[in-house]
Structures are given as C-alpha cells and as structure tokens.
CSV table of C-alpha atoms and ligand atoms in Angstrom, one decimal:
chain,number,residue,atom,x,y,z
A,8,MET,CA,39.8,-67.2,-65.8
A,9,VAL,CA,38.2,-64.1,-66.0
A,10,TYR,CA,40.0,-61.5,-64.3
A,11,HIS,CA,38.6,-58.0,-63.1
A,12,GLY,CA,41.6,-56.3,-61.6
A,13,ALA,CA,41.4,-54.4,-58.4
A,14,ARG,CA,37.8,-54.0,-57.0
A,15,ASP,CA,36.4,-52.6,-53.6
A,16,PRO,CA,32.6,-53.8,-53.2
A,17,ILE,CA,32.6,-53.4,-49.8
A,18,ASN,CA,33.3,-49.9,-48.3
A,19,GLU,CA,33.0,-50.5,-44.8
A,20,THR,CA,31.0,-53.4,-44.2
A,21,ILE,CA,30.7,-54.8,-40.8
A,22,LEU,CA,29.3,-58.3,-40.6
A,23,VAL,CA,27.7,-58.7,-36.9
A,24,VAL,CA,26.9,-62.3,-35.9
A,25,GLU,CA,25.0,-62.7,-32.8
A,26,ASP,CA,22.2,-65.2,-31.6
A,27,GLU,CA,20.5,-62.7,-29.4
A,28,LEU,CA,17.8,-60.6,-31.6
A,29,ASN,CA,17.4,-57.7,-29.5
A,30,MET,CA,21.2,-57.5,-29.3
A,31,ARG,CA,21.8,-57.6,-33.1
A,32,ARG,CA,18.9,-54.8,-33.3
A,33,VAL,CA,21.0,-52.7,-30.6
A,34,LEU,CA,24.3,-53.3,-33.0
A,35,ARG,CA,22.8,-52.7,-36.0
A,36,ALA,CA,21.3,-49.3,-35.0
A,37,MET,CA,24.4,-48.2,-33.4
A,38,LEU,CA,26.9,-49.0,-36.2
A,39,SER,CA,24.6,-47.8,-38.9
A,40,ARG,CA,24.4,-44.5,-37.1
A,41,GLU,CA,28.4,-44.5,-37.2
A,42,GLY,CA,27.9,-44.7,-41.1
A,43,TYR,CA,28.6,-48.4,-41.5
A,44,HIS,CA,27.1,-50.9,-43.7
A,45,VAL,CA,26.0,-53.6,-41.5
A,46,GLN,CA,24.9,-57.4,-42.4
A,47,LEU,CA,23.6,-59.2,-39.9
A,48,ALA,CA,24.0,-63.3,-39.1
A,49,LYS,CA,22.2,-65.1,-36.6
A,50,ASP,CA,24.9,-67.7,-35.7
A,51,GLY,CA,28.0,-68.9,-37.3
A,52,VAL,CA,26.6,-71.0,-39.9
A,53,ASP,CA,24.9,-67.9,-41.0
A,54,ALA,CA,27.8,-66.2,-41.2
A,55,VAL,CA,29.6,-68.6,-43.4
A,56,GLN,CA,27.1,-68.6,-46.0
A,57,GLN,CA,26.7,-64.8,-46.0
A,58,LEU,CA,30.6,-64.4,-46.2
A,59,MET,CA,30.5,-66.7,-49.3
A,60,VAL,CA,28.1,-64.5,-51.1
A,61,GLN,CA,29.3,-61.1,-49.8
A,62,PRO,CA,32.6,-60.5,-48.1
A,63,SER,CA,32.6,-57.9,-45.2
A,64,ARG,CA,35.4,-55.9,-44.4
A,65,VAL,CA,35.4,-56.7,-40.3
A,66,VAL,CA,33.4,-59.6,-38.5
A,67,LEU,CA,31.9,-58.7,-35.1
A,68,ALA,CA,31.1,-61.9,-33.5
A,69,ASP,CA,29.5,-63.3,-30.4
A,70,LEU,CA,31.4,-66.1,-28.7
A,71,LYS,CA,28.3,-68.2,-27.4
A,72,MET,CA,26.3,-69.3,-30.2
A,73,PRO,CA,23.9,-72.2,-31.2
A,74,ARG,CA,25.2,-74.4,-34.5
A,75,MET,CA,28.6,-72.8,-34.8
A,76,ASP,CA,30.1,-70.5,-32.1
A,77,GLY,CA,32.3,-67.9,-32.5
A,78,MET,CA,35.4,-69.8,-32.0
A,79,GLU,CA,34.5,-72.2,-34.8
A,80,LEU,CA,33.6,-68.9,-36.9
A,81,LEU,CA,37.0,-67.5,-36.0
A,82,GLU,CA,38.9,-70.4,-37.2
A,83,HIS,CA,36.5,-70.6,-40.4
A,84,ILE,CA,37.3,-67.2,-41.4
A,85,GLN,CA,41.0,-67.5,-40.9
A,86,GLN,CA,41.0,-70.4,-43.1
A,87,HIS,CA,38.9,-69.2,-46.0
A,88,HIS,CA,39.0,-65.5,-45.5
A,89,PRO,CA,42.5,-64.5,-43.8
A,90,ALA,CA,41.9,-60.8,-44.8
A,91,ILE,CA,39.0,-60.4,-42.7
A,92,PRO,CA,39.7,-59.4,-39.2
A,93,VAL,CA,37.4,-60.8,-36.5
A,94,VAL,CA,36.1,-59.0,-33.2
A,95,ILE,CA,35.2,-61.1,-30.6
A,96,LEU,CA,32.0,-60.2,-28.3
A,97,THR,CA,31.9,-62.1,-25.2
A,98,ALA,CA,29.7,-61.8,-22.0
A,99,PHE,CA,31.5,-60.9,-18.7
A,100,GLY,CA,32.9,-64.1,-17.1
A,101,THR,CA,34.1,-65.9,-20.3
A,102,VAL,CA,37.0,-63.9,-20.8
A,103,ASP,CA,39.5,-67.0,-20.7
A,104,THR,CA,37.7,-68.2,-24.0
A,105,ALA,CA,38.2,-64.7,-25.3
A,106,VAL,CA,41.9,-64.7,-24.8
A,107,GLU,CA,41.9,-68.0,-26.2
A,108,ALA,CA,40.5,-66.5,-29.6
A,109,LEU,CA,43.3,-64.0,-29.3
A,110,LYS,CA,46.0,-66.4,-29.5
A,111,LYS,CA,43.9,-68.1,-32.0
A,112,GLY,CA,44.2,-64.7,-34.3
A,113,ALA,CA,41.3,-62.5,-33.4
A,114,PHE,CA,41.7,-58.8,-33.7
A,115,ASP,CA,40.4,-58.0,-30.3
A,116,TYR,CA,37.6,-58.7,-27.9
A,117,ILE,CA,35.2,-56.7,-26.2
A,118,THR,CA,33.3,-57.9,-23.1
A,119,LYS,CA,29.3,-57.5,-22.7
A,120,PRO,CA,27.8,-55.1,-21.7
A,121,PHE,CA,29.8,-53.2,-23.5
A,122,ASP,CA,31.0,-49.5,-23.5
A,123,GLN,CA,30.0,-48.1,-26.9
A,124,ASP,CA,33.0,-45.6,-27.4
A,125,ASP,CA,34.9,-48.8,-26.6
A,126,LEU,CA,33.3,-50.9,-29.3
A,127,LEU,CA,33.5,-48.4,-31.6
A,128,MET,CA,37.1,-47.4,-31.3
A,129,THR,CA,37.8,-51.2,-31.8
A,130,LEU,CA,35.9,-51.4,-34.8
A,131,ARG,CA,37.3,-48.7,-36.3
A,132,LYS,CA,41.1,-49.8,-35.1
A,133,ALA,CA,40.0,-53.5,-37.1
A,134,VAL,CA,38.8,-51.2,-40.0
A,135,LYS,CA,42.2,-49.6,-40.3
A,136,SER,CA,44.1,-52.9,-40.1
A,137,THR,CA,42.8,-53.4,-43.2
A,138,GLU,CA,44.2,-50.5,-45.1
A,139,TRP,CA,47.4,-51.6,-45.8
A,140,ASN,CA,48.6,-51.8,-49.1
A,141,VAL,CA,48.5,-55.3,-50.9
A,142,GLN,CA,51.9,-56.0,-50.1
A,143,GLU,CA,51.5,-55.6,-46.5
A,144,ILE,CA,48.6,-57.4,-46.1
A,145,GLY,CA,48.5,-60.1,-43.5
A,146,ALA,CA,51.9,-58.8,-42.3
A,147,GLY,CA,50.5,-58.5,-38.8
A,148,ARG,CA,49.3,-62.3,-38.9
A,149,GLU,CA,51.9,-63.9,-37.0
A,150,ASP,CA,50.4,-67.6,-38.2
A,151,LEU,CA,51.0,-66.3,-42.1
A,152,ARG,CA,54.6,-65.3,-41.5
A,153,ILE,CA,57.0,-66.7,-43.9
A,154,ILE,CA,60.5,-67.2,-42.2
A,155,GLY,CA,63.8,-67.4,-44.0
A,156,GLN,CA,66.7,-65.5,-45.4
A,157,SER,CA,68.3,-67.8,-47.4
A,158,PRO,CA,68.8,-67.1,-51.1
A,159,PRO,CA,65.9,-69.6,-52.6
A,160,MET,CA,63.7,-68.1,-50.0
A,161,MET,CA,64.5,-64.3,-50.9
A,162,LYS,CA,63.7,-65.6,-54.6
A,163,ILE,CA,60.5,-66.9,-53.5
A,164,TYR,CA,59.5,-63.7,-51.8
A,165,GLU,CA,60.6,-61.4,-55.2
A,166,THR,CA,58.3,-64.0,-57.0
A,167,ILE,CA,55.3,-63.7,-54.7
A,168,GLU,CA,55.6,-60.0,-55.0
A,169,LYS,CA,56.0,-60.0,-58.8
A,170,VAL,CA,53.1,-62.5,-59.5
A,171,ALA,CA,50.7,-62.1,-56.5
A,172,ASP,CA,48.5,-59.6,-58.1
A,173,THR,CA,48.1,-61.1,-61.6
A,174,PRO,CA,45.7,-63.5,-62.9
A,175,THR,CA,48.4,-66.1,-63.4
A,176,THR,CA,47.9,-69.4,-62.5
A,177,ILE,CA,50.7,-70.9,-60.3
A,178,LEU,CA,51.9,-74.1,-59.7
A,179,LEU,CA,53.7,-74.7,-56.2
A,180,THR,CA,56.3,-78.0,-56.2
A,181,GLY,CA,58.0,-79.1,-53.1
A,182,GLU,CA,58.3,-81.8,-50.5
A,183,THR,CA,55.9,-82.5,-48.1
A,184,GLY,CA,55.7,-79.6,-45.2
A,185,THR,CA,58.1,-77.1,-47.3
A,186,GLY,CA,55.3,-74.6,-47.1
A,187,LYS,CA,53.7,-74.7,-50.1
A,188,GLU,CA,50.1,-73.8,-48.3
A,189,LEU,CA,51.5,-71.0,-46.5
A,190,ILE,CA,53.0,-69.7,-50.1
A,191,ALA,CA,49.6,-69.9,-51.8
A,192,LYS,CA,48.2,-67.8,-48.8
A,193,ALA,CA,50.8,-65.6,-49.0
A,194,LEU,CA,49.9,-65.2,-53.0
A,195,HIS,CA,46.3,-64.5,-52.0
A,196,LEU,CA,46.8,-61.9,-49.4
A,197,ARG,CA,48.8,-59.9,-51.6
A,198,SER,CA,46.5,-59.8,-54.4
A,199,SER,CA,43.7,-57.4,-54.9
A,200,ARG,CA,40.9,-60.4,-54.5
A,201,HIS,CA,42.7,-60.7,-50.6
A,202,ARG,CA,39.2,-59.9,-49.6
A,203,GLY,CA,37.6,-62.8,-51.7
A,204,PRO,CA,37.4,-66.1,-50.1
A,205,PHE,CA,40.8,-68.2,-50.2
A,206,ILE,CA,39.4,-72.0,-50.7
A,207,HIS,CA,41.4,-75.0,-50.4
A,208,ILE,CA,41.0,-78.5,-51.6
A,209,ASN,CA,42.9,-81.5,-51.1
A,210,CYS,CA,42.6,-83.4,-54.1
A,211,GLY,CA,44.5,-86.4,-52.6
A,212,ALA,CA,41.9,-86.6,-49.5
A,213,ILE,CA,38.7,-87.0,-51.5
A,214,PRO,CA,37.3,-90.3,-52.9
A,215,GLU,CA,38.0,-90.0,-56.4
A,216,THR,CA,34.3,-90.3,-57.2
A,217,LEU,CA,33.3,-87.4,-55.0
A,218,VAL,CA,35.9,-85.3,-56.8
A,219,GLU,CA,34.0,-83.9,-59.6
A,220,SER,CA,30.9,-82.6,-57.3
A,221,GLU,CA,33.3,-81.2,-54.7
A,222,LEU,CA,35.0,-79.0,-57.5
A,223,PHE,CA,32.1,-78.1,-59.4
A,224,GLY,CA,29.0,-79.1,-57.1
A,225,HIS,CA,25.8,-80.7,-57.7
A,226,GLU,CA,22.1,-80.3,-58.6
A,227,LYS,CA,19.6,-82.1,-56.2
A,228,GLY,CA,19.3,-85.7,-57.2
A,229,ALA,CA,22.3,-86.1,-59.7
A,230,PHE,CA,23.5,-88.9,-57.8
A,231,THR,CA,22.3,-91.0,-55.0
A,232,GLY,CA,23.1,-89.0,-51.6
A,233,ALA,CA,22.6,-85.2,-53.6
A,234,VAL,CA,20.1,-84.7,-51.6
A,235,SER,CA,20.2,-81.0,-52.1
A,236,THR,CA,21.8,-78.7,-54.6
A,237,LYS,CA,25.4,-78.1,-53.5
A,238,PRO,CA,27.9,-75.4,-55.0
A,239,GLY,CA,31.2,-76.5,-55.7
A,240,ARG,CA,34.5,-75.1,-54.6
A,241,PHE,CA,35.2,-73.3,-58.0
A,242,GLU,CA,31.7,-71.5,-57.2
A,243,LEU,CA,32.6,-70.9,-53.4
A,244,ALA,CA,35.9,-69.2,-54.7
A,245,ASN,CA,34.4,-66.6,-57.0
A,246,GLY,CA,35.9,-63.6,-56.7
A,247,GLY,CA,38.9,-65.1,-54.8
A,248,THR,CA,41.7,-67.8,-55.1
A,249,LEU,CA,41.2,-71.7,-55.5
A,250,PHE,CA,43.9,-73.7,-54.2
A,251,LEU,CA,44.1,-77.0,-55.6
A,252,ASP,CA,46.5,-79.2,-53.4
A,253,GLU,CA,48.0,-82.4,-54.3
A,254,ILE,CA,46.8,-81.9,-57.8
A,255,GLY,CA,49.0,-85.0,-59.0
A,256,GLU,CA,46.6,-87.1,-57.2
A,257,ILE,CA,43.5,-86.6,-59.4
A,258,SER,CA,42.5,-89.3,-61.7
A,259,ARG,CA,42.9,-89.4,-65.7
A,260,GLU,CA,39.0,-88.7,-66.1
A,261,MET,CA,39.2,-85.6,-63.9
A,262,GLN,CA,42.5,-84.4,-65.4
A,263,VAL,CA,40.3,-84.4,-68.7
A,264,LYS,CA,37.4,-82.5,-67.1
A,265,LEU,CA,39.6,-80.0,-65.4
A,266,LEU,CA,41.6,-79.2,-68.3
A,267,HIS,CA,38.1,-78.4,-70.2
A,268,VAL,CA,37.3,-76.1,-67.8
A,269,LEU,CA,40.5,-74.3,-67.8
A,270,GLN,CA,40.3,-73.8,-71.4
A,271,GLU,CA,36.4,-73.0,-71.7
A,272,GLN,CA,36.5,-70.9,-68.2
A,273,SER,CA,33.2,-72.3,-67.5
A,274,PHE,CA,31.6,-75.5,-66.1
A,275,GLU,CA,28.4,-77.2,-65.6
A,276,ARG,CA,27.4,-78.6,-62.0
A,277,VAL,CA,27.2,-82.6,-61.6
A,278,GLY,CA,23.7,-83.1,-63.2
A,279,GLY,CA,23.0,-79.5,-64.1
A,280,LEU,CA,22.7,-77.6,-67.7
A,281,ALA,CA,23.3,-74.4,-66.9
A,282,THR,CA,26.6,-73.2,-67.6
A,283,ILE,CA,28.4,-71.4,-64.6
A,284,ARG,CA,31.2,-68.8,-65.1
A,285,VAL,CA,33.2,-67.7,-62.2
A,286,ASN,CA,36.2,-65.3,-61.4
A,287,VAL,CA,38.7,-67.3,-59.9
A,288,ARG,CA,42.5,-67.4,-59.6
A,289,LEU,CA,44.4,-70.8,-59.7
A,290,ILE,CA,46.9,-72.2,-57.5
A,291,ALA,CA,47.8,-76.0,-57.8
A,292,ALA,CA,50.4,-77.7,-55.4
A,293,SER,CA,51.9,-81.0,-55.7
A,294,ASN,CA,54.6,-82.4,-53.7
A,295,ARG,CA,55.4,-84.9,-56.7
A,296,ASP,CA,57.2,-84.2,-59.8
A,297,LEU,CA,54.5,-83.7,-62.0
A,298,TYR,CA,56.6,-83.5,-65.0
A,299,GLN,CA,58.2,-87.0,-63.8
A,300,GLY,CA,54.1,-87.9,-63.9
A,301,VAL,CA,53.6,-86.7,-67.4
A,302,LYS,CA,56.7,-88.8,-68.6
A,303,ALA,CA,55.4,-91.8,-67.0
A,304,GLY,CA,51.9,-91.2,-68.5
A,305,ASP,CA,50.1,-90.8,-65.2
A,306,PHE,CA,49.6,-86.8,-65.6
A,307,ARG,CA,48.2,-85.0,-68.7
A,308,GLU,CA,50.7,-83.1,-70.6
A,309,ASP,CA,48.4,-80.6,-71.7
A,310,LEU,CA,47.0,-80.2,-68.4
A,311,PHE,CA,50.7,-80.0,-66.7
A,312,TYR,CA,51.1,-76.8,-69.1
A,313,ARG,CA,48.1,-75.1,-68.3
A,314,LEU,CA,48.8,-75.6,-64.9
A,315,ASN,CA,52.5,-74.8,-65.1
A,316,VAL,CA,52.4,-71.3,-66.4
A,317,MET,CA,54.6,-69.9,-63.3
A,318,PRO,CA,56.0,-72.6,-61.3
A,319,ILE,CA,57.5,-72.0,-57.7
A,320,HIS,CA,59.7,-74.5,-56.5
A,321,VAL,CA,60.0,-74.7,-52.8
A,322,PRO,CA,63.1,-75.9,-51.9
A,323,PRO,CA,63.7,-78.7,-48.9
A,324,LEU,CA,64.8,-77.7,-45.6
A,325,ARG,CA,68.1,-79.5,-45.9
A,326,VAL,CA,69.1,-77.4,-49.0
A,327,ARG,CA,68.6,-74.0,-47.0
A,328,ARG,CA,70.2,-74.9,-43.7
A,329,GLU,CA,70.7,-71.4,-43.0
A,330,ASP,CA,67.0,-70.7,-42.2
A,331,ILE,CA,67.0,-73.1,-39.6
A,332,PRO,CA,68.3,-71.1,-36.4
A,333,LEU,CA,65.5,-68.3,-37.7
A,334,LEU,CA,63.0,-71.0,-37.9
A,335,VAL,CA,63.4,-72.2,-34.5
A,336,ASP,CA,63.4,-69.1,-32.6
A,337,TYR,CA,60.5,-68.2,-34.3
A,338,PHE,CA,58.6,-71.7,-33.7
A,339,LEU,CA,60.1,-71.0,-29.9
A,340,GLN,CA,58.2,-67.7,-29.3
A,341,LYS,CA,55.2,-69.1,-31.2
A,342,PHE,CA,54.8,-71.9,-28.6
A,343,ASN,CA,55.9,-69.8,-26.0
A,344,ASN,CA,53.1,-67.4,-26.4
A,345,MET,CA,50.7,-70.3,-27.3
A,346,LEU,CA,51.4,-72.5,-24.1
A,347,ASN,CA,52.4,-69.5,-22.2
A,348,ARG,CA,56.1,-71.1,-21.3
A,349,ASN,CA,59.4,-69.2,-21.2
A,350,VAL,CA,61.8,-71.1,-23.4
A,351,ARG,CA,64.5,-68.6,-24.1
A,352,GLU,CA,66.9,-70.4,-26.4
A,353,MET,CA,68.5,-73.6,-27.7
A,354,GLU,CA,71.9,-74.5,-26.5
A,355,ASP,CA,74.5,-74.0,-29.2
A,356,ARG,CA,75.3,-77.5,-29.6
A,357,ALA,CA,71.8,-78.5,-29.6
A,358,MET,CA,71.1,-75.7,-32.4
A,359,GLU,CA,74.1,-77.1,-34.2
A,360,ALA,CA,72.2,-80.8,-34.2
A,361,LEU,CA,69.2,-79.5,-35.3
A,362,ILE,CA,71.0,-77.7,-38.1
A,363,SER,CA,72.6,-80.7,-39.3
A,364,CYS,CA,69.3,-83.2,-39.3
A,365,PRO,CA,68.2,-84.2,-42.7
A,366,TRP,CA,64.5,-82.8,-42.0
A,367,PRO,CA,62.7,-85.3,-44.3
A,368,GLY,CA,59.6,-83.9,-43.0
A,369,ASN,CA,60.7,-80.4,-43.9
A,370,ILE,CA,59.6,-77.3,-41.8
A,371,ARG,CA,56.4,-79.2,-40.6
A,372,GLU,CA,58.8,-81.6,-38.7
A,373,LEU,CA,60.7,-78.8,-37.3
A,374,GLU,CA,57.9,-77.1,-36.2
A,375,ASN,CA,56.4,-80.4,-34.5
A,376,LEU,CA,59.6,-81.0,-32.9
A,377,VAL,CA,60.0,-77.2,-31.3
A,378,GLU,CA,56.5,-77.7,-29.9
A,379,ARG,CA,57.4,-80.9,-28.5
A,380,LEU,CA,60.4,-79.4,-26.7
A,381,VAL,CA,58.8,-76.3,-25.3
A,382,VAL,CA,56.0,-78.5,-23.9
A,383,LEU,CA,58.7,-80.9,-22.2
A,384,ALA,CA,61.2,-78.0,-21.2
A,385,SER,CA,62.0,-77.9,-17.5
A,386,GLY,CA,64.1,-74.7,-17.6
A,387,PRO,CA,64.6,-71.4,-20.0
A,388,VAL,CA,67.0,-73.0,-22.0
A,389,ILE,CA,66.9,-76.6,-24.4
A,390,ARG,CA,69.8,-78.5,-23.8
A,391,TRP,CA,71.3,-81.2,-26.5
A,392,GLU,CA,70.6,-84.0,-23.9
A,393,ASP,CA,66.7,-83.0,-24.3
A,394,LEU,CA,66.7,-83.5,-28.3
A,395,PRO,CA,65.4,-86.9,-29.2
A,396,ALA,CA,68.2,-89.3,-30.2
A,397,GLU,CA,67.9,-89.4,-34.0
A,398,VAL,CA,68.2,-85.5,-33.9
A,399,ARG,CA,71.4,-85.7,-31.9
A,400,GLY,CA,72.7,-88.1,-34.4
A,401,ASP,CA,74.1,-90.5,-31.7
A,402,LYS,CA,71.6,-93.3,-32.2
A,403,VAL,CA,72.4,-96.9,-33.3
A,404,PRO,CA,70.9,-96.5,-37.1
A,405,GLN,CA,67.6,-97.9,-36.9
A,406,VAL,CA,68.5,-100.4,-39.8
A,407,VAL,CA,71.0,-102.2,-37.7
A,408,ARG,CA,69.0,-102.5,-34.5
A,409,GLY,CA,67.9,-106.0,-33.4
A,410,ILE,CA,70.6,-107.6,-35.7
A,411,GLY,CA,73.0,-110.2,-33.8
A,412,GLU,CA,70.8,-109.9,-30.4
A,413,GLU,CA,69.4,-113.1,-30.1
A,414,GLU,CA,72.4,-115.1,-31.9
A,415,ASP,CA,75.9,-114.8,-33.8
A,416,LEU,CA,75.5,-114.2,-37.3
A,417,SER,CA,78.2,-113.8,-39.8
A,418,LEU,CA,78.2,-110.4,-41.5
A,419,ARG,CA,77.5,-111.8,-44.9
A,420,LYS,CA,74.3,-113.4,-43.2
A,421,ALA,CA,73.3,-110.3,-41.1
A,422,VAL,CA,73.6,-108.1,-44.3
A,423,GLU,CA,71.5,-110.3,-46.0
A,424,GLN,CA,68.8,-110.8,-43.6
A,425,LYS,CA,68.6,-106.9,-43.2
A,426,THR,CA,68.8,-106.2,-46.8
A,427,THR,CA,65.7,-108.5,-47.2
A,428,GLU,CA,64.0,-107.0,-44.6
A,429,VAL,CA,64.5,-103.3,-45.8
A,430,GLU,CA,63.6,-104.1,-49.5
A,431,ARG,CA,60.3,-106.0,-48.2
A,432,HIS,CA,59.1,-103.0,-46.2
A,433,LEU,CA,60.3,-100.5,-49.0
A,434,ILE,CA,58.2,-102.4,-51.5
A,435,SER,CA,55.1,-102.9,-49.3
A,436,ARG,CA,55.2,-99.0,-48.5
A,437,ALA,CA,55.5,-97.9,-52.1
A,438,LEU,CA,52.4,-100.5,-53.1
A,439,SER,CA,50.3,-98.7,-50.3
A,440,ARG,CA,51.3,-95.2,-51.2
A,441,PHE,CA,50.4,-96.1,-54.9
A,442,LYS,CA,47.1,-97.9,-53.9
A,443,GLY,CA,48.5,-101.5,-55.3
A,444,ASN,CA,49.5,-99.6,-58.8
A,445,ILE,CA,52.6,-101.8,-59.8
A,446,THR,CA,53.5,-100.0,-62.8
A,447,ARG,CA,54.0,-96.6,-60.5
A,448,ALA,CA,55.4,-98.1,-57.6
A,449,ALA,CA,58.0,-99.5,-59.7
A,450,GLU,CA,58.9,-96.3,-61.1
A,451,TYR,CA,58.9,-95.0,-57.8
A,452,LEU,CA,61.4,-97.4,-56.7
A,453,GLY,CA,63.5,-97.3,-60.0
A,454,VAL,CA,62.9,-100.9,-60.8
A,455,SER,CA,61.1,-102.5,-64.0
A,456,ARG,CA,57.5,-103.7,-63.4
A,457,ARG,CA,58.9,-107.2,-63.5
A,458,GLY,CA,61.4,-107.0,-61.5
A,459,LEU,CA,58.9,-105.5,-58.9
A,460,GLN,CA,56.6,-108.6,-59.6
A,461,MET,CA,59.6,-111.0,-58.9
A,462,LYS,CA,60.0,-109.4,-55.7
A,463,MET,CA,56.5,-109.1,-54.4
A,464,ARG,CA,56.1,-112.9,-55.1
A,465,LYS,CA,59.1,-113.5,-53.3
A,466,TYR,CA,57.8,-111.7,-50.4
A,467,GLY,CA,54.2,-112.9,-50.5
A,468,LEU,CA,53.1,-109.4,-51.1
A,469,ARG,CA,49.9,-108.8,-52.9
A,470,LYS,CA,48.8,-105.7,-54.2
B,4,ATP,N1,59.0,-70.4,-44.3
B,4,ATP,C1,58.2,-70.8,-43.2
B,4,ATP,N2,58.1,-69.7,-42.3
B,4,ATP,C2,57.1,-70.3,-41.0
B,4,ATP,N3,56.6,-71.4,-41.0
B,4,ATP,C3,56.6,-72.1,-42.1
B,4,ATP,C4,57.4,-72.0,-43.1
B,4,ATP,N4,57.3,-73.1,-44.1
B,4,ATP,C5,56.4,-73.8,-43.6
B,4,ATP,N5,55.8,-73.3,-42.5
B,4,ATP,C6,54.9,-73.8,-41.4
B,4,ATP,O1,55.3,-75.3,-41.6
B,4,ATP,C7,53.8,-76.3,-41.6
B,4,ATP,C8,53.9,-76.8,-43.1
B,4,ATP,O2,53.6,-75.8,-43.9
B,4,ATP,P1,52.4,-76.0,-45.4
B,4,ATP,O3,51.2,-76.7,-44.8
B,4,ATP,O4,52.5,-75.0,-45.9
B,4,ATP,O5,53.5,-77.1,-46.0
B,4,ATP,P2,53.2,-77.8,-47.4
B,4,ATP,O6,54.4,-77.7,-48.3
B,4,ATP,O7,51.8,-77.4,-47.8
B,4,ATP,O8,52.8,-79.6,-47.0
B,4,ATP,P3,52.3,-80.7,-47.7
B,4,ATP,O9,52.7,-80.9,-49.0
B,4,ATP,O10,52.7,-81.7,-46.5
B,4,ATP,O11,50.9,-80.3,-47.5
B,4,ATP,C9,52.7,-75.1,-41.4
B,4,ATP,O12,52.7,-75.0,-40.0
B,4,ATP,C10,53.4,-73.8,-42.0
B,4,ATP,O13,53.0,-72.9,-41.2
B,5,MG,MG1,50.0,-78.6,-47.8
C-alpha cells in the first residue's frame, strides 16, 4: 500500500483520560502550560476512539472510569498501540490496582491528590522513553522481548532489522506457538509507523460471513444486523500495521476480494460506494504451509505470491533446542515477578528433560508449563520430580495405556485393536479440523480421498 516514510504528526501530544470534568480541566491547564498538546477523553471508550484517529505520544489515564476503566484501556493500548507508554492516575487507597497495572506494562503511576512536579517529571520520563531510535523501540517492554540466540533466531533478527522499516508485505509461517505474533509486533515497533496502530485480525476465528465486513467495514443497513456504519480493520490500521493472522483460513471468495484490494490499493465498505484508500503495512501469518495449499488448490496462487514478498519462517522449538534454557530462565523470571514468587532455577536433570521434550505446542507450551511449575513450586529450585510425567519421558506411552489390562490379548490382536483406535481418532480429528472437508482431510492424512471415505464408512464417521 502507499507508504509515506517517516512521519511525526504528534509532537508531544498527551491524551488525558479522566471521567471527572474538573480534573480534566485542571490537567489540561497544567499540561498546556508546560507546552504539551493536550487531548481529552472522558473514559476508556472515548480514548480508544480518539487513538484511532490521532495517535498520541503518551496516555495519562485514570483507573476508575465508567464504561471502560483504566486497566482495560491499558490492555487495549498494549495490544493495539504498543509504542505508547501509559501513566496511570489513581486515587489514594487503590495503590494495589496501580501496582497491578505496572505488572501489566503501565509506564508508571501517580496517586491522587498528586504533586504537580511529580506528575510532570513522570510524564517527561514517559515522553523520553519513546525517543529511542526505531531499533530500540520496545526494548524496555518485557512482554515484547524475543528470546533466543540459536542460528535460526539470529537470522530472524537480522531479517527483522532489514525489513521492518520498509513497506514490504511480510508472510510469517511457522507452527502454532512459535512466536509469529510476537515477531509481527516487533516488525511494527521497529518501523517508522510504530506510533500508528497495530491491528490484529484472526481470520480463522471469525465466521466466514463476517470476514469481509470485519476487514473492510460496512455501511449502516448493508445487511441484517448492520445497525450502524462501522470501519473495518483496514481502515483502523491506517498509518500503522495490519496483521492478518491465519490467512490460510479465508474462503476462496475472500481470497479473490483480498487480492483485488492489494492490487488496487483501495476498497469499498460492504454496502458502500465510496472508494477508500489507506496507508497500511501488511503482515500475514499462517501455521499451515500455504504453498501446499496452493498446490492442493485451496489457496490462490496469485494471492500467495502477493503475500509472499518477504517470507519469514519461524522454526519449531525442537530444531533450536539450544534456546530452551534461555527461554526457561526468562519465563521463570517473568512468572516470579507476575506471581510474586522466588523460584531461582531448574535442577540440571529437569532442564535436560525440558531440552529433550518434543514441544509440539512450541514456545507457548513451554511458557505455560513454566507458569504451572512456578505456581506449584514449593521451594526455590524446580526438581525433576516436579515435572509432569510426559515431560520427564518416563510415562508409559499413552498409546499403550489400557491394553491388555482387562484380558490377555495376543500381540497381534493388541496391535490391531490399538491401530484401529488410533486410526479412528486421527481421522475424526482431521475431519473436525477441516470442518468435514474430505479432500483436505485426506491430503492432511496423506491418504486418497476414496481411501478416507472407505475408512469413514468402516468407523461409522460422518462428515
Ligand atoms: N522467542 C520468544 N521469546 C519469548 N517469548 C516468546 C518467543 N516466541 C514466542 N513467545 C511467547 O510464546 C507465546 C506464543 O507466541 P505467539 O502468540 O507469537 O505464537 P504464534 O506463532 O502466533 O502462535 P499461533 O500460530 O498459535 O497463533 C506468546 O506468549 C509469546 O510471547
Ligand atoms: Mg498467533
């Protein structure tokens, strides 16, 4: 899409979000006197709307507000405007919540009644924190750190630095939990559009009929339920980055529409006539091999090449096991801080077990396990015995469990029974994964369509 290079429309704009009129006035007067450009919002919802139109340098938000409170607003900003620091204003007595906000990534908090100098100093620091050069942006944000020193990760960092600040469309591929979303955010934060919005849409999670209006918006009355005009994600992402997650899930029909938009660099809202042009950087992601999809005829080849301008493949954790100890240490720290615990380390034997685990859910799975271990830890060291059996690797393989426990089976019979069970399970899982699409399920399972249909009859599986 159109790319305008570096821009800095907001010199030192501070968005003040406060529900009390008088307080808003006081803050405006005080901050304007200091030379800031002040924008006012009366609650979180109002702030979200204003940020869509005009990003600001820093947000100063009250905690207690009607409709959307400061905490929810903080979460929204972290998600959609990760480069904007948020300073929380809180009444004396709700400091606990303020500390909670710090843990969630707020820049700092100030208690009311506040000391003017204190507030001004904090805001100055917050503004300053955004004055990094683009490479460093987000470096202070713990939750945006990318951990890993393995060769494939080093290569990814190199690519991020090279392509972040270009208008090039990027296609991120990799298994579930490998860090695609994290990398998409890193790319946004290291581009000159980092103060613009980062808009995420998970194409796989939206009902097929709604994808078009979610992406392009709709006019009032365009279809039943369209009670008011609504901008789509392309419009919301104007001046920033649009992250099209699980792009492999969109229908053929939507693929055609998306291709058209990418070629024309413009679109219309559903039910609308006006042509809308936006300045958006696209990052698409898929945990399926899109090229396989092209070969199977599920994904349009022309759209694939439009998206695949700059591919970044994020490898699964099992091919970069040397990153596991770093990740474990990082997550231990993270959950210690979050849960107020003091787990110092993993016993060597426990770490070795973690290193040799296959991690089908990749980093997300490892992260969840470390969180569980920190919650359950009874001392400063996590021992091998604390690990779940499947991670320790000493469990009877699940597939053999239950065999021959009730009756004595011959080896042949036992294998036959288990094969049947496994086969039925895999087929039914593939069918539900591909929503009953036999062609795709067959391709996924590596069997012919006819073969799959026979098995389905055998096991009484309907699509
Ligand atoms: N290299 C990394 N360093 C630190 N944390 C990471 C790293 N990679 C992933 N994570 C964390 O693992 C979790 C999963 O990552 P993310 O959501 O980016 O994966 P994904 O590839 O988008 O997965 P999915 O395909 O299932 O959406 C997140 O909490 C993320 O912060
Ligand atoms: Mg993801």
